[in-house]
Coordinates of C-alpha atoms and ligand atoms in Angstrom, one line a residue:
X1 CA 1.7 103.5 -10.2
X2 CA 3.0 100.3 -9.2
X3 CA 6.2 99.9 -6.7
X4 CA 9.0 97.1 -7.1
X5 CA 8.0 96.8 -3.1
X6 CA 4.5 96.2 -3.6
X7 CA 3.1 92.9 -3.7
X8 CA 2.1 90.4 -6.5
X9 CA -0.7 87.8 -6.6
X10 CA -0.3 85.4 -8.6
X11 CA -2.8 82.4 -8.8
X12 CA -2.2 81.1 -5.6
X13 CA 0.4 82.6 -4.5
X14 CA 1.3 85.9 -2.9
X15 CA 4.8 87.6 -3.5
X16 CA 5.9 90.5 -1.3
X17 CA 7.7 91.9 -3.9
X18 CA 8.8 91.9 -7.8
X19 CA 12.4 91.2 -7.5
X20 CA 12.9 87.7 -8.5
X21 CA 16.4 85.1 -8.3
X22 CA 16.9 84.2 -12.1
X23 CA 17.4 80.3 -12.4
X24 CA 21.1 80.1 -12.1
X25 CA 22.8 76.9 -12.9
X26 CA 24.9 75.9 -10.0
X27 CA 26.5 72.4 -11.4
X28 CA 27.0 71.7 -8.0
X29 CA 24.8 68.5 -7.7
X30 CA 25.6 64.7 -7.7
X31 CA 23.2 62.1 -10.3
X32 CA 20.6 65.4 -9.7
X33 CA 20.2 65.4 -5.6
X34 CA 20.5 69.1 -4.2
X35 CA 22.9 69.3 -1.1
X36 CA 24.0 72.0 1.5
X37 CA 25.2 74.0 -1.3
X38 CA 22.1 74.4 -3.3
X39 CA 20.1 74.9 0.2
X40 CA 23.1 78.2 1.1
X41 CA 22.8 79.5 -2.4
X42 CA 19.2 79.2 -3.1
X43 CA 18.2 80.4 1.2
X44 CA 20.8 83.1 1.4
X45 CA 18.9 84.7 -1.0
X46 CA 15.9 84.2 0.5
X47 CA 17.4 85.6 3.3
X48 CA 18.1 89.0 1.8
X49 CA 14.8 89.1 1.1
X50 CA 13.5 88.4 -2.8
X51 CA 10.3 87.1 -3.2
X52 CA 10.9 84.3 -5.5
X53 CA 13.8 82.3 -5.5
X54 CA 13.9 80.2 -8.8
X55 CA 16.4 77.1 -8.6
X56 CA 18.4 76.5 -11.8
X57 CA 17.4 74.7 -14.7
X58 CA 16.3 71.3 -13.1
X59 CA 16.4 68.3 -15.4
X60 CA 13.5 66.1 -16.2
X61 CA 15.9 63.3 -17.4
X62 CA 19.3 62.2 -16.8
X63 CA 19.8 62.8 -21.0
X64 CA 18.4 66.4 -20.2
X65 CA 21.2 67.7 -18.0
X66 CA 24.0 70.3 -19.4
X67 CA 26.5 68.9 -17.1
X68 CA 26.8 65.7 -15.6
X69 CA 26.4 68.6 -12.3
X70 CA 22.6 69.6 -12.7
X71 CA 20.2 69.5 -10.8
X72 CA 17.5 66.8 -11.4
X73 CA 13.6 65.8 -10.6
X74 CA 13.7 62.7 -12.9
X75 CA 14.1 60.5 -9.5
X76 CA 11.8 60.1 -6.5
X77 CA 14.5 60.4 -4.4
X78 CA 15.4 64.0 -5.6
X79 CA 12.4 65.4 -3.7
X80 CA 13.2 64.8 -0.5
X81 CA 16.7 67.5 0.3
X82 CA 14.4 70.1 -2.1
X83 CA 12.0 69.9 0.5
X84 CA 14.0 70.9 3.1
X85 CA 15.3 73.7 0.6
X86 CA 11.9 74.8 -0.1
X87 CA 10.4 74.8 3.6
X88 CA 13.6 77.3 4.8
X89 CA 12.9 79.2 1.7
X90 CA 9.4 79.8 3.1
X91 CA 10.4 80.4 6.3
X92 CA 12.3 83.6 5.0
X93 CA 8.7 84.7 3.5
X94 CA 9.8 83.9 0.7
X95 CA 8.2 81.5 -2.5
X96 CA 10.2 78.6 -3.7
X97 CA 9.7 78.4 -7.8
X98 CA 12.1 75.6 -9.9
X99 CA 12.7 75.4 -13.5
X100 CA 12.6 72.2 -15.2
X101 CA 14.5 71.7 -18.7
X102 CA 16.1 69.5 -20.8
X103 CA 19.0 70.6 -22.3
X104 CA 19.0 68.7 -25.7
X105 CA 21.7 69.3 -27.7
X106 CA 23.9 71.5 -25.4
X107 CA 23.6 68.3 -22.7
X108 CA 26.9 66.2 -22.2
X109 CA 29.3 68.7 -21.7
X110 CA 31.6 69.4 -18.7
X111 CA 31.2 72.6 -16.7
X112 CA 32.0 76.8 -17.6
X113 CA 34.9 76.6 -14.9
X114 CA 36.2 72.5 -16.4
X115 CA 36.3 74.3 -20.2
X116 CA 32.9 73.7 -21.3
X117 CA 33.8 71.3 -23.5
X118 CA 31.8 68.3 -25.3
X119 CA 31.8 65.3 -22.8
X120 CA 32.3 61.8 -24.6
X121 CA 30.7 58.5 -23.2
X122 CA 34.0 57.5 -22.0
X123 CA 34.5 60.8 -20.1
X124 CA 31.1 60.3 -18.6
X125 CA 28.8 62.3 -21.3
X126 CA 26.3 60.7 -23.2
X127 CA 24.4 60.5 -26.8
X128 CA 22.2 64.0 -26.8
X129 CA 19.0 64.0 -28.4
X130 CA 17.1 66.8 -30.0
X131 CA 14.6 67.7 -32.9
X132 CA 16.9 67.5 -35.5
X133 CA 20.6 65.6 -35.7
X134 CA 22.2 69.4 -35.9
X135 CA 25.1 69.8 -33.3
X136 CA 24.9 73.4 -31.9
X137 CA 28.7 73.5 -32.4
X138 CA 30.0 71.6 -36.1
X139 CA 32.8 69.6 -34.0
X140 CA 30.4 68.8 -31.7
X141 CA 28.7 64.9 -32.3
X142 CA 25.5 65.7 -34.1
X143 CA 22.5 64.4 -31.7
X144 CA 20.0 61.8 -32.1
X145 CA 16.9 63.2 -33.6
X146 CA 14.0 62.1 -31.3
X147 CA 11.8 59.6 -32.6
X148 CA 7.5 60.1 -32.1
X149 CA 7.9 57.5 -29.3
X150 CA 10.5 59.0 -27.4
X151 CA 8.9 62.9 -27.6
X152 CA 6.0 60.9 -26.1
X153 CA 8.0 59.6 -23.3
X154 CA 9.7 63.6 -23.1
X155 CA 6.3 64.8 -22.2
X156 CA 5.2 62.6 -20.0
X157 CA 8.8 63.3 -18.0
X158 CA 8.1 66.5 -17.9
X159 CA 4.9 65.9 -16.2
X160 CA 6.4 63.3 -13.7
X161 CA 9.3 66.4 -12.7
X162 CA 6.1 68.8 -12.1
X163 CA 4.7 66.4 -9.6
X164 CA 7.7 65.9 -7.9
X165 CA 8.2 69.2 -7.8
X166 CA 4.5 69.6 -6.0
X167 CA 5.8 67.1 -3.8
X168 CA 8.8 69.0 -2.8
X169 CA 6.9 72.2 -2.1
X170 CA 8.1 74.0 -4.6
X171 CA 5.4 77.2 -5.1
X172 CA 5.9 78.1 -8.9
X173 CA 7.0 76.3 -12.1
X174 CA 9.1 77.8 -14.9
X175 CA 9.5 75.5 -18.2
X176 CA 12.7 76.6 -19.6
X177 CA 11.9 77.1 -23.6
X178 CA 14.8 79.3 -24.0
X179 CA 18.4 79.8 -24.5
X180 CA 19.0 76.9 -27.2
X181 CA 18.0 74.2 -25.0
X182 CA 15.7 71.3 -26.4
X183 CA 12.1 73.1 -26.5
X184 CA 13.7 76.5 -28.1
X185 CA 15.7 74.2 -30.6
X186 CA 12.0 72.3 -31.5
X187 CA 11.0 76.2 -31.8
X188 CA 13.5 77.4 -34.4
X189 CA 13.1 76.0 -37.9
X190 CA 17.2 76.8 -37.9
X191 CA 17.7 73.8 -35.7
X192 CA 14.3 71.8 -36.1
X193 CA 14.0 70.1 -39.7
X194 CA 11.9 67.4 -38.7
X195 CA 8.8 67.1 -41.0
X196 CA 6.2 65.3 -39.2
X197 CA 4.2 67.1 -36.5
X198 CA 6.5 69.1 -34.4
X199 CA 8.5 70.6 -37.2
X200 CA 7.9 72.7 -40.4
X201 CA 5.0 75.3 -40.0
X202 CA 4.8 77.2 -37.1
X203 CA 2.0 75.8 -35.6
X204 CA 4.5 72.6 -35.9
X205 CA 7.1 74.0 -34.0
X206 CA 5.1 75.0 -31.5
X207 CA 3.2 72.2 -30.9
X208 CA 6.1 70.2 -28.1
X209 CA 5.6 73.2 -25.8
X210 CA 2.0 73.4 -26.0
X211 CA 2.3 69.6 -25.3
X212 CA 3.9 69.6 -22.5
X213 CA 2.4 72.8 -20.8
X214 CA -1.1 70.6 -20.9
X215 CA 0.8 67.4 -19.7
X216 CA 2.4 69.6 -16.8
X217 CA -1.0 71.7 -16.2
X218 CA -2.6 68.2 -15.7
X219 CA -0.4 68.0 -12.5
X220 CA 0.2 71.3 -11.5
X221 CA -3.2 72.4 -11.0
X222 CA -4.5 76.3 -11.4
X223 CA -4.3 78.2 -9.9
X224 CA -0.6 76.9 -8.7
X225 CA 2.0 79.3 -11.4
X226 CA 3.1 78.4 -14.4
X227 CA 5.9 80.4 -15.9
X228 CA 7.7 80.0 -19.4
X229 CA 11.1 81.3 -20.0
X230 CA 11.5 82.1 -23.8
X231 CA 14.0 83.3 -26.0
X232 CA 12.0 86.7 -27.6
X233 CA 14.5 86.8 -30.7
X234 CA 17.3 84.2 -31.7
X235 CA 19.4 87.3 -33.2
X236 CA 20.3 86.0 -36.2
X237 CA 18.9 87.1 -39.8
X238 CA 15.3 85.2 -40.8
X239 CA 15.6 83.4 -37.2
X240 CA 12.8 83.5 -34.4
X241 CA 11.7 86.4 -33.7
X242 CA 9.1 88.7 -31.6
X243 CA 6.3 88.3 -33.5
X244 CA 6.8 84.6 -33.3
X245 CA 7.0 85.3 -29.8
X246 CA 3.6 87.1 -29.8
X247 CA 2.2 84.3 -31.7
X248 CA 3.2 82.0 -29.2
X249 CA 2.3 83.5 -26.0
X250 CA -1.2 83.7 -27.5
X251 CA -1.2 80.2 -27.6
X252 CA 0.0 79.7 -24.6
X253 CA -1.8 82.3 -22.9
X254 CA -4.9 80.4 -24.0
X255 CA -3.7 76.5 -22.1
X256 CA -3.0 78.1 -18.5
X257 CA 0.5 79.9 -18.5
X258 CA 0.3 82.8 -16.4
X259 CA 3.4 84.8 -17.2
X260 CA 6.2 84.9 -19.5
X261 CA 10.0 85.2 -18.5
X262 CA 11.9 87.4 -21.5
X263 CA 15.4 86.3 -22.3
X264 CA 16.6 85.9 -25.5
X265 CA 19.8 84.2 -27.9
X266 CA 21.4 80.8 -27.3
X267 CA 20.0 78.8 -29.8
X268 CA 22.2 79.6 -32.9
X269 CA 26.3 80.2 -32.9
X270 CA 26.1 82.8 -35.4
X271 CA 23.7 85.4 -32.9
X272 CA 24.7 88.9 -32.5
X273 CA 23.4 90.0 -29.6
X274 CA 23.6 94.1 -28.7
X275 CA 24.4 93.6 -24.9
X276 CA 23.9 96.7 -22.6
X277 CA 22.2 97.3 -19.6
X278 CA 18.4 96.7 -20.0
X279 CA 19.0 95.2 -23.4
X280 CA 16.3 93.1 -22.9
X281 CA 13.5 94.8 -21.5
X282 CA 11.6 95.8 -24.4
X283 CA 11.0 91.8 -25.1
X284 CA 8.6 91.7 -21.7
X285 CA 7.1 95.0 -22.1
X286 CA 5.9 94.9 -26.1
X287 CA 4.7 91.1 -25.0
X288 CA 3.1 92.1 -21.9
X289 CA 1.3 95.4 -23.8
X290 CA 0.8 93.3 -26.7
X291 CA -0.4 89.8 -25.7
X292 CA -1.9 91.0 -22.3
X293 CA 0.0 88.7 -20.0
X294 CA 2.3 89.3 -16.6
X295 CA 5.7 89.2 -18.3
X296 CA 8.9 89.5 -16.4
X297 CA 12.4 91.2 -17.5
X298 CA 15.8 90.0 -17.3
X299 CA 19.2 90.8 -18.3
X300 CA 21.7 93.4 -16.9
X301 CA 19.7 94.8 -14.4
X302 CA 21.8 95.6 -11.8
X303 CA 20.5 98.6 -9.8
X304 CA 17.5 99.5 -7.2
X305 CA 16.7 102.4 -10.1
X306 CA 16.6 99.9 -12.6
X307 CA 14.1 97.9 -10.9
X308 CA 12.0 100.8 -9.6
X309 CA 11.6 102.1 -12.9
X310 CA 10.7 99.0 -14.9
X311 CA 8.0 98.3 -12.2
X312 CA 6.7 102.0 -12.2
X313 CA 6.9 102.5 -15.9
X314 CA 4.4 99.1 -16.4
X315 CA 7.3 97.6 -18.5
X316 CA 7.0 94.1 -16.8
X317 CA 5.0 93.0 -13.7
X318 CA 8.7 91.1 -11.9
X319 CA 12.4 91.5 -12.4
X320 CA 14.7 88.3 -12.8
X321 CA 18.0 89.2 -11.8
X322 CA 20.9 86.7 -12.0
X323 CA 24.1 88.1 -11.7
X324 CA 24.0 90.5 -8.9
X325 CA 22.4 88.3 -7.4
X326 CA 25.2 86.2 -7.2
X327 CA 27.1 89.6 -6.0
X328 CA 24.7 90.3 -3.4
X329 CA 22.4 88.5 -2.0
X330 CA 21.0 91.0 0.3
X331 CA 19.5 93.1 -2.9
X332 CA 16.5 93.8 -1.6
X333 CA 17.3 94.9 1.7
X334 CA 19.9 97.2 -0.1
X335 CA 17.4 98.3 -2.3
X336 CA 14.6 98.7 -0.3
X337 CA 16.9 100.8 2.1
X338 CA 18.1 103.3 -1.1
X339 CA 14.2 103.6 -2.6
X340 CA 13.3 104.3 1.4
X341 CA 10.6 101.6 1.2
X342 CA 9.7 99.8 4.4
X343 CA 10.3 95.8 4.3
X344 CA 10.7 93.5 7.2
X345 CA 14.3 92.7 7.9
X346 CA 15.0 88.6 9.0
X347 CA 14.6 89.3 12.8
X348 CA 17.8 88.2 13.3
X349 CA 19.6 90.8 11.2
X350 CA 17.3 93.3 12.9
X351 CA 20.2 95.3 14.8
X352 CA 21.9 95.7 11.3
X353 CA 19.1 97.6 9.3
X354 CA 20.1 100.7 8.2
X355 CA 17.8 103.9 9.3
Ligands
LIG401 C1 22.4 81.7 -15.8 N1 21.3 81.8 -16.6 C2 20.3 80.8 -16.6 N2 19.1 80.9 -17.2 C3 18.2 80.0 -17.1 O1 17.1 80.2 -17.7 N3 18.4 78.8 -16.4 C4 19.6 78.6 -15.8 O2 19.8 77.6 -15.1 C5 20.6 79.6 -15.9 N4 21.9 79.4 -15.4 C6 22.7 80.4 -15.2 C7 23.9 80.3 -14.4 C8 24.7 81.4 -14.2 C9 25.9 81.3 -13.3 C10 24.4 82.7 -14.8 C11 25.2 83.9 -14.5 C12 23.3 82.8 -15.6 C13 20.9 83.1 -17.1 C14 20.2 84.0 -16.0 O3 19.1 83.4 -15.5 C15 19.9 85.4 -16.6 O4 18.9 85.3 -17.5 C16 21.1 86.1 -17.2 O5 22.3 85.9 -16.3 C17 20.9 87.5 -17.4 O6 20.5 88.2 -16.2 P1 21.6 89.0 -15.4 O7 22.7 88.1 -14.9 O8 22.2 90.1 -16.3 O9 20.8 89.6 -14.3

């Protein structure tokens, strides 16, 4: 029986144990440089002892950003405070992942605490692009749909983010394909109508991930990680679902992605999603039993039990956890202390460990 304490190997790298920071947007970043917040956020957590610290959905061009507040790898110059984010993050005995995204259609708009509203060009937004000119929202600009050339050029930025991301020490990648955001809108034929190569059949849709896992795997070289976070089901009626997720992570089981983060919804306005504790851990168990790949589970997990249970019962290999996260960032420790499992304290927090 496996224990959410004992350790993971993945590829190259070791993790002491399965609890995982979820990517958490921050949109606390200026033109895409990290500062001392994202180093405090992201190394607090470190602190308190998770074993992978993802940082939030990083763009891999200035077009690709939700807010005009993300985080970016789409300069040089981005690398170099991530690398002093990354090396503390190690120092905690901890591994540093990123996730790098473009946010397509839901790009351009002003932040969840500003109103989350549409940004205009004169506000400082921009012209989003996507598969298909269909605006997640109908009083929402419709996007420009991307031309052959310019998916081209997408890949390829993709590709430069992973290799700045190598250069910034960062341990694990995560593509973000979910949640509605420019590869899970090529995915669904409810917002891709495109009808050359990367829309129609499934094998169509499809075909902009595979893409850029190879361009990406051409720089970020096995056995380094290689995570995809997918949206399982879309939620609404004839939409994505499962078995188009199975479909896929055979496919991309087959090009060099070693485990699949399960979220699920954001891509269509009209979802219905059940929401309740755990609601989404049957995506990452039926895809880990049924595609035979390291899956992990997210969503409303909040307690040590939780987490001890999903690990012991085989229903995913790591737990993402966002939100209590952002709660506590000493989980582990807590956790470990209320499961009675043994795991080094930061020596300087020593004479605070509970017996
Ligand atoms: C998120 N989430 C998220 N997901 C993702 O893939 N990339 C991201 O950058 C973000 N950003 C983000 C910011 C904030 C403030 C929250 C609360 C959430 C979703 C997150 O990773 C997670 O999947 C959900 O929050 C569900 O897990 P919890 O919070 O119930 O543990």
């Amino acid at each position: 029986m496996n224990d959410v304490f004992s350790a993971l190997k993945i590829g190259s790298v070791s993790l002491k144990n399965r609890l995982v920071v979820s990517p958490m947007c921050m949109y606390s970043a200026q033109n895409g440089y990290a500062n001392n917040w994202h180093l405090v956020h992201l190394g607090s957590r470190a602190v308190g002892g998770a074993a992978l610290v993802m940082a939030e959905a990083t763009a891999v061009s200035a077009d690709g950003r939700i807010t005009p507040h993300d985080l970016g790898l789409y300069e040089d110059g981005h690398v170099d405070f991530l690398k002093i984010i990354t090396e503390f993050i190690k120092q905690q005995g901890a591994v540093a992942g990123i996730q790098l995204a473009h946010a397509g259609r839901k790009a351009s708009h002003n932040r969840p605490w500003e109103g989350n509203h549409f940004l205009q060009p004169e506000e400082g937004g921009w012209q989003t692009v996507a598969p298909s000119a269909l605006p997640y929202k109908q009083n929402e600009p419709a996007p420009a749909a991307l031309t052959p050339n310019e998916i081209d050029a997408l890949i390829q930025q993709f590709k430069l983010a992973a290799q700045r991301a190598l250069e910034a020490g960062f341990e694990v990648i995560e593509i973000h394909a979910a949640h509605g955001y420019l590869i899970n809108q090529f995915l669904c034929s409810s917002s891709n109508l495109r009808t050359d190569q990367y829309g129609g059949s499934f094998e169509n849709r499809i075909r902009l991930l595979q893409e850029i896992v190879v361009a990406v795997r051409q720089v970020w070289l096995p056995p380094k990680p290689l995570f995809v976070r997918i949206s399982v089901t879309e939620w609404i009626e004839n939409g994505w679902s499962l078995n188009d997720s199975i479909a896929l992570v055979n496919e991309l089981k087959n090009i060099g992605v070693d485990l699949i983060d399960c979220s699920s919804g954001g891509n269509s306005p009209h979802q219905k999603i059940p929401v309740a504790p755990l609601y989404q851990l049957e995506f990452a168990s039926e895809i880990r039993r049924r595609c035979g790949i390291l899956t992990g589970a997210v969503g409303l997990i909040t307690t040590p039990e939780q987490a001890a249970e999903i690990i012991a019962e085989g229903s995913a290999d790591l737990v993402f956890m966002g939100r209590e996260f952002l709660r506590n960032p000493y989980f582990p420790l807590h956790a470990a202390h209320e499961l009675s499992a043994g795991v080094s304290w930061p020596v300087q927090y020593e004479r605070a460990q509970k017996k």
